[in-house]
Amino acid sequence: MLLSDAFESLFNFQKALDSFRASNWLDSSLSSGGPYPPVNVFRKGDDFVVLMELPGMNKADLDIRVKGKTIHIAGTKSADYAATASVHRRERLAGRFDRAVTVPVEIDAEKVNAEYSNGMLALFLPRAERDKPRLIKVA
Amino acid sequence: MTTAQELAVQPKKELASKDEKTVPARYFVPSTDIYETEDALTLVMEIPGVEKQDISVNLENDVLQVEAKIDFAKYEGLEPVYAEYNVGHFARSFALSNKIDQNGISADLKDGVLTLTLKKAKQAVARRIAVG
């Protein structure tokens, strides 16, 4: 099954936009910091969920910080083998990364939840209470 | 030694399969490292987001087939707003030489990294010959 039509069309739309304005200028992407890891951002009611694929990480090597509307993810990914092994094929990437993602709402830093399982990092970013729209009753 | 460099984004490669799938789904080729030690050949592949029970490793006619499936149910109730990478299952196959002991294959999944250890067949392990 495909993820969802909505996801598929969004992905293709963004790819088309990106290729339209593509230039190799500093090889950077929309947000600040490096472009790795690629993120998918979802909305769940008022809150945001940021997912990224980071296989083979050590939880202790992840550094996640939140401030205001921005979440900052840094870490080191390694793929090392015993020195006695002779490597036939090397496709997995290793190195450090540093990325900042900005969401359009104020995040409640106290309630941010990060989960790392099966090589996926999921960040649950609840919208700060003070940022939510208030219902005004006409007196 | 390799830790100093900055990571670049590696676009996911979609699997171009000889046989078509009967259900609509995207399959990607997992990044794989292969290395050999004295007594075994080890394949290390990245399959983020796959649960242990959704992996199938098949060995038939010297072809090792690995298929790992994503559980899309986890994405229910999530509305996509920004997408940078595509999501799909993983599949890849490797032709093995007959140096592999076909019964001695073990698999281990940890943090989205699948490690397959293929023991070499007895006759393929190098034997040191002492000069008498």
GROMACS .gro file of C-alpha atoms in nm:
model
  271
    1MET     CA    1   0.000   0.000   0.000
    2LEU     CA    2   0.121   0.349  -0.071
    3LEU     CA    3   0.161   0.571   0.230
    4SER     CA    4  -0.123   0.798   0.134
    5ASP     CA    5  -0.225   0.993  -0.169
    6ALA     CA    6  -0.180   1.312   0.027
    7PHE     CA    7   0.179   1.223   0.116
    8GLU     CA    8   0.260   1.109  -0.234
    9SER     CA    9   0.132   1.423  -0.399
   10LEU     CA   10   0.305   1.645  -0.144
   11PHE     CA   11   0.632   1.462  -0.199
   12ASN     CA   12   0.609   1.491  -0.575
   13PHE     CA   13   0.503   1.853  -0.558
   14GLN     CA   14   0.799   1.944  -0.341
   15LYS     CA   15   1.033   1.755  -0.567
   16ALA     CA   16   0.902   1.947  -0.866
   17LEU     CA   17   0.942   2.276  -0.680
   18ASP     CA   18   1.293   2.185  -0.573
   19SER     CA   19   1.403   2.094  -0.924
   20PHE     CA   20   1.256   2.422  -1.048
   21ARG     CA   21   1.470   2.631  -0.819
   22ALA     CA   22   1.758   2.390  -0.802
   23SER     CA   23   2.106   2.527  -0.802
   24ASN     CA   24   2.415   2.390  -0.646
   25TRP     CA   25   2.464   2.705  -0.447
   26LEU     CA   26   2.629   2.574  -0.128
   27ASP     CA   27   2.428   2.255  -0.167
   28SER     CA   28   2.198   2.363   0.109
   29SER     CA   29   1.831   2.309   0.155
   30LEU     CA   30   1.535   2.506   0.284
   31SER     CA   31   1.623   2.514   0.651
   32SER     CA   32   1.936   2.611   0.832
   33GLY     CA   33   2.212   2.367   0.916
   34GLY     CA   34   2.305   2.075   0.697
   35PRO     CA   35   2.046   1.890   0.493
   36TYR     CA   36   2.103   1.558   0.672
   37PRO     CA   37   1.894   1.384   0.795
   38PRO     CA   38   1.598   1.431   0.562
   39VAL     CA   39   1.283   1.489   0.761
   40ASN     CA   40   0.915   1.432   0.707
   41VAL     CA   41   0.686   1.660   0.900
   42PHE     CA   42   0.331   1.564   0.988
   43ARG     CA   43   0.055   1.740   1.170
   44LYS     CA   44  -0.154   1.567   1.430
   45GLY     CA   45  -0.431   1.795   1.548
   46ASP     CA   46  -0.260   2.099   1.699
   47ASP     CA   47   0.077   1.927   1.730
   48PHE     CA   48   0.359   1.843   1.493
   49VAL     CA   49   0.540   1.514   1.445
   50VAL     CA   50   0.883   1.511   1.284
   51LEU     CA   51   1.011   1.178   1.156
   52MET     CA   52   1.356   1.096   1.028
   53GLU     CA   53   1.544   0.785   0.931
   54LEU     CA   54   1.860   0.743   1.134
   55PRO     CA   55   1.950   0.374   1.125
   56GLY     CA   56   2.224   0.242   1.350
   57MET     CA   57   2.249   0.538   1.584
   58ASN     CA   58   2.347   0.529   1.945
   59LYS     CA   59   2.083   0.702   2.155
   60ALA     CA   60   2.358   0.869   2.354
   61ASP     CA   61   2.499   1.025   2.037
   62LEU     CA   62   2.181   1.219   1.966
   63ASP     CA   63   2.162   1.578   2.074
   64ILE     CA   64   1.817   1.731   2.046
   65ARG     CA   65   1.739   2.087   2.151
   66VAL     CA   66   1.423   2.292   2.129
   67LYS     CA   67   1.381   2.663   2.141
   68GLY     CA   68   1.080   2.862   2.035
   69LYS     CA   69   0.970   2.728   1.699
   70THR     CA   70   1.293   2.553   1.613
   71ILE     CA   71   1.413   2.206   1.688
   72HIS     CA   72   1.777   2.125   1.648
   73ILE     CA   73   1.909   1.773   1.591
   74ALA     CA   74   2.278   1.689   1.594
   75GLY     CA   75   2.471   1.368   1.627
   76THR     CA   76   2.727   1.130   1.493
   77LYS     CA   77   2.645   0.825   1.290
   78SER     CA   78   2.903   0.554   1.260
   79ALA     CA   79   2.943   0.241   1.052
   80ASP     CA   80   3.268   0.083   1.162
   81TYR     CA   81   3.388  -0.271   1.128
   82ALA     CA   82   3.664  -0.479   1.270
   83ALA     CA   83   4.001  -0.392   1.128
   84THR     CA   84   4.055  -0.749   1.015
   85ALA     CA   85   3.753  -0.742   0.784
   86SER     CA   86   3.799  -0.669   0.418
   87VAL     CA   87   3.522  -0.451   0.287
   88HIS     CA   88   3.363  -0.544  -0.046
   89ARG     CA   89   3.093  -0.284  -0.062
   90ARG     CA   90   3.040   0.032   0.131
   91GLU     CA   91   2.716   0.221   0.088
   92ARG     CA   92   2.620   0.316   0.441
   93LEU     CA   93   2.714   0.668   0.532
   94ALA     CA   94   2.888   0.770   0.848
   95GLY     CA   95   2.973   1.109   0.985
   96ARG     CA   96   2.828   1.389   1.186
   97PHE     CA   97   2.518   1.589   1.116
   98ASP     CA   98   2.355   1.899   1.239
   99ARG     CA   99   2.013   2.010   1.139
  100ALA     CA  100   1.753   2.260   1.243
  101VAL     CA  101   1.387   2.232   1.159
  102THR     CA  102   1.145   2.518   1.209
  103VAL     CA  103   0.775   2.458   1.248
  104PRO     CA  104   0.516   2.735   1.210
  105VAL     CA  105   0.398   2.716   1.572
  106GLU     CA  106   0.549   2.779   1.911
  107ILE     CA  107   0.662   2.450   2.068
  108ASP     CA  108   0.608   2.361   2.432
  109ALA     CA  109   0.967   2.262   2.508
  110GLU     CA  110   0.872   2.090   2.835
  111LYS     CA  111   0.641   1.844   2.664
  112VAL     CA  112   0.852   1.750   2.363
  113ASN     CA  113   0.886   1.377   2.335
  114ALA     CA  114   1.158   1.201   2.138
  115GLU     CA  115   1.142   0.833   2.054
  116TYR     CA  116   1.407   0.628   1.884
  117SER     CA  117   1.307   0.283   1.769
  118ASN     CA  118   1.398   0.063   1.475
  119GLY     CA  119   1.628   0.330   1.342
  120MET     CA  120   1.357   0.593   1.322
  121LEU     CA  121   1.367   0.907   1.529
  122ALA     CA  122   1.025   1.050   1.605
  123LEU     CA  123   0.986   1.390   1.766
  124PHE     CA  124   0.647   1.484   1.904
  125LEU     CA  125   0.623   1.860   1.923
  126PRO     CA  126   0.317   1.983   2.110
  127ARG     CA  127   0.201   2.333   2.035
  128ALA     CA  128   0.250   2.564   2.329
  129GLU     CA  129  -0.071   2.650   2.513
  130ARG     CA  130  -0.004   3.024   2.486
  131ASP     CA  131   0.029   2.992   2.109
  132LYS     CA  132  -0.309   2.831   2.055
  133PRO     CA  133  -0.585   3.049   1.918
  134ARG     CA  134  -0.839   3.157   2.176
  135LEU     CA  135  -1.210   3.151   2.122
  136ILE     CA  136  -1.359   3.492   2.181
  137LYS     CA  137  -1.726   3.507   2.262
  138VAL     CA  138  -1.923   3.807   2.148
  139ALA     CA  139  -2.074   3.955   2.457
  140MET     CA  140   3.846   0.777   1.118
  141THR     CA  141   3.546   0.855   0.904
  142THR     CA  142   3.363   1.047   1.173
  143ALA     CA  143   3.497   1.390   1.089
  144GLN     CA  144   3.312   1.439   0.765
  145GLU     CA  145   2.974   1.598   0.735
  146LEU     CA  146   2.694   1.367   0.628
  147ALA     CA  147   2.537   1.428   0.292
  148VAL     CA  148   2.187   1.323   0.197
  149GLN     CA  149   2.177   0.999   0.005
  150PRO     CA  150   1.863   0.985  -0.207
  151LYS     CA  151   1.677   0.660  -0.170
  152LYS     CA  152   1.705   0.445  -0.477
  153GLU     CA  153   1.385   0.288  -0.594
  154LEU     CA  154   1.402  -0.082  -0.672
  155ALA     CA  155   1.377  -0.167  -1.039
  156SER     CA  156   1.250  -0.519  -1.014
  157LYS     CA  157   1.234  -0.772  -1.292
  158ASP     CA  158   0.904  -0.904  -1.169
  159GLU     CA  159   0.632  -0.658  -1.098
  160LYS     CA  160   0.447  -0.647  -0.773
  161THR     CA  161   0.077  -0.721  -0.770
  162VAL     CA  162  -0.001  -0.463  -0.502
  163PRO     CA  163   0.086  -0.097  -0.541
  164ALA     CA  164   0.381  -0.025  -0.317
  165ARG     CA  165   0.714   0.143  -0.338
  166TYR     CA  166   1.024  -0.061  -0.282
  167PHE     CA  167   1.362   0.091  -0.211
  168VAL     CA  168   1.709  -0.056  -0.224
  169PRO     CA  169   1.858  -0.050   0.126
  170SER     CA  170   2.211   0.086   0.166
  171THR     CA  171   2.429  -0.215   0.227
  172ASP     CA  172   2.782  -0.273   0.345
  173ILE     CA  173   2.940  -0.608   0.273
  174TYR     CA  174   3.256  -0.724   0.437
  175GLU     CA  175   3.441  -1.048   0.463
  176THR     CA  176   3.632  -1.195   0.751
  177GLU     CA  177   3.828  -1.517   0.768
  178ASP     CA  178   3.527  -1.740   0.826
  179ALA     CA  179   3.223  -1.538   0.730
  180LEU     CA  180   3.070  -1.290   0.488
  181THR     CA  181   2.862  -1.020   0.654
  182LEU     CA  182   2.595  -0.802   0.501
  183VAL     CA  183   2.486  -0.495   0.691
  184MET     CA  184   2.179  -0.317   0.558
  185GLU     CA  185   1.988  -0.014   0.670
  186ILE     CA  186   1.615  -0.070   0.691
  187PRO     CA  187   1.484   0.203   0.919
  188GLY     CA  188   1.128   0.168   1.045
  189VAL     CA  189   1.095  -0.206   0.992
  190GLU     CA  190   0.987  -0.437   1.274
  191LYS     CA  191   1.161  -0.769   1.328
  192GLN     CA  192   0.861  -0.978   1.224
  193ASP     CA  193   0.826  -0.795   0.891
  194ILE     CA  194   1.161  -0.908   0.755
  195SER     CA  195   1.192  -1.208   0.530
  196VAL     CA  196   1.526  -1.352   0.430
  197ASN     CA  197   1.512  -1.617   0.162
  198LEU     CA  198   1.783  -1.827   0.010
  199GLU     CA  199   1.703  -2.009  -0.309
  200ASN     CA  200   1.933  -2.122  -0.589
  201ASP     CA  201   2.226  -1.928  -0.446
  202VAL     CA  202   2.024  -1.607  -0.445
  203LEU     CA  203   1.977  -1.436  -0.114
  204GLN     CA  204   1.660  -1.231  -0.108
  205VAL     CA  205   1.583  -0.983   0.163
  206GLU     CA  206   1.249  -0.813   0.191
  207ALA     CA  207   1.159  -0.576   0.473
  208LYS     CA  208   0.819  -0.419   0.508
  209ILE     CA  209   0.710  -0.096   0.667
  210ASP     CA  210   0.397  -0.092   0.877
  211PHE     CA  211   0.196   0.194   0.731
  212ALA     CA  212  -0.062   0.173   1.009
  213LYS     CA  213   0.174   0.385   1.218
  214TYR     CA  214   0.114   0.681   0.989
  215GLU     CA  215  -0.261   0.682   1.048
  216GLY     CA  216  -0.398   1.008   1.180
  217LEU     CA  217  -0.092   1.198   1.063
  218GLU     CA  218  -0.141   1.469   0.808
  219PRO     CA  219   0.171   1.528   0.594
  220VAL     CA  220   0.283   1.890   0.575
  221TYR     CA  221   0.642   1.869   0.459
  222ALA     CA  222   0.819   1.577   0.294
  223GLU     CA  223   1.185   1.525   0.217
  224TYR     CA  224   1.218   1.152   0.185
  225ASN     CA  225   0.984   0.892   0.049
  226VAL     CA  226   0.859   0.600   0.252
  227GLY     CA  227   0.833   0.244   0.130
  228HIS     CA  228   0.935  -0.114   0.178
  229PHE     CA  229   1.289  -0.238   0.124
  230ALA     CA  230   1.400  -0.522  -0.100
  231ARG     CA  231   1.730  -0.639  -0.236
  232SER     CA  232   1.880  -0.963  -0.357
  233PHE     CA  233   2.235  -1.089  -0.386
  234ALA     CA  234   2.382  -1.373  -0.585
  235LEU     CA  235   2.600  -1.583  -0.357
  236SER     CA  236   2.890  -1.796  -0.452
  237ASN     CA  237   2.881  -2.159  -0.346
  238LYS     CA  238   3.148  -2.083  -0.092
  239ILE     CA  239   2.871  -2.006   0.157
  240ASP     CA  240   2.745  -2.265   0.400
  241GLN     CA  241   2.376  -2.242   0.314
  242ASN     CA  242   2.269  -2.358   0.659
  243GLY     CA  243   2.487  -2.124   0.855
  244ILE     CA  244   2.310  -1.793   0.800
  245SER     CA  245   2.216  -1.582   1.097
  246ALA     CA  246   2.029  -1.252   1.108
  247ASP     CA  247   2.016  -0.980   1.367
  248LEU     CA  248   1.819  -0.654   1.373
  249LYS     CA  249   1.922  -0.361   1.585
  250ASP     CA  250   1.811   0.002   1.554
  251GLY     CA  251   1.703  -0.039   1.193
  252VAL     CA  252   2.023  -0.211   1.088
  253LEU     CA  253   1.997  -0.571   0.971
  254THR     CA  254   2.313  -0.778   0.996
  255LEU     CA  255   2.326  -1.104   0.805
  256THR     CA  256   2.619  -1.329   0.880
  257LEU     CA  257   2.687  -1.594   0.619
  258LYS     CA  258   2.929  -1.858   0.736
  259LYS     CA  259   3.172  -1.977   0.476
  260ALA     CA  260   3.162  -2.340   0.379
  261LYS     CA  261   3.432  -2.558   0.536
  262GLN     CA  262   3.624  -2.612   0.215
  263ALA     CA  263   3.631  -2.238   0.143
  264VAL     CA  264   3.802  -2.143   0.468
  265ALA     CA  265   4.169  -2.095   0.396
  266ARG     CA  266   4.381  -2.364   0.554
  267ARG     CA  267   4.729  -2.296   0.667
  268ILE     CA  268   4.965  -2.562   0.544
  269ALA     CA  269   5.263  -2.625   0.756
  270VAL     CA  270   5.581  -2.711   0.576
  271GLY     CA  271   5.701  -3.040   0.716
   0.00000   0.00000   0.00000
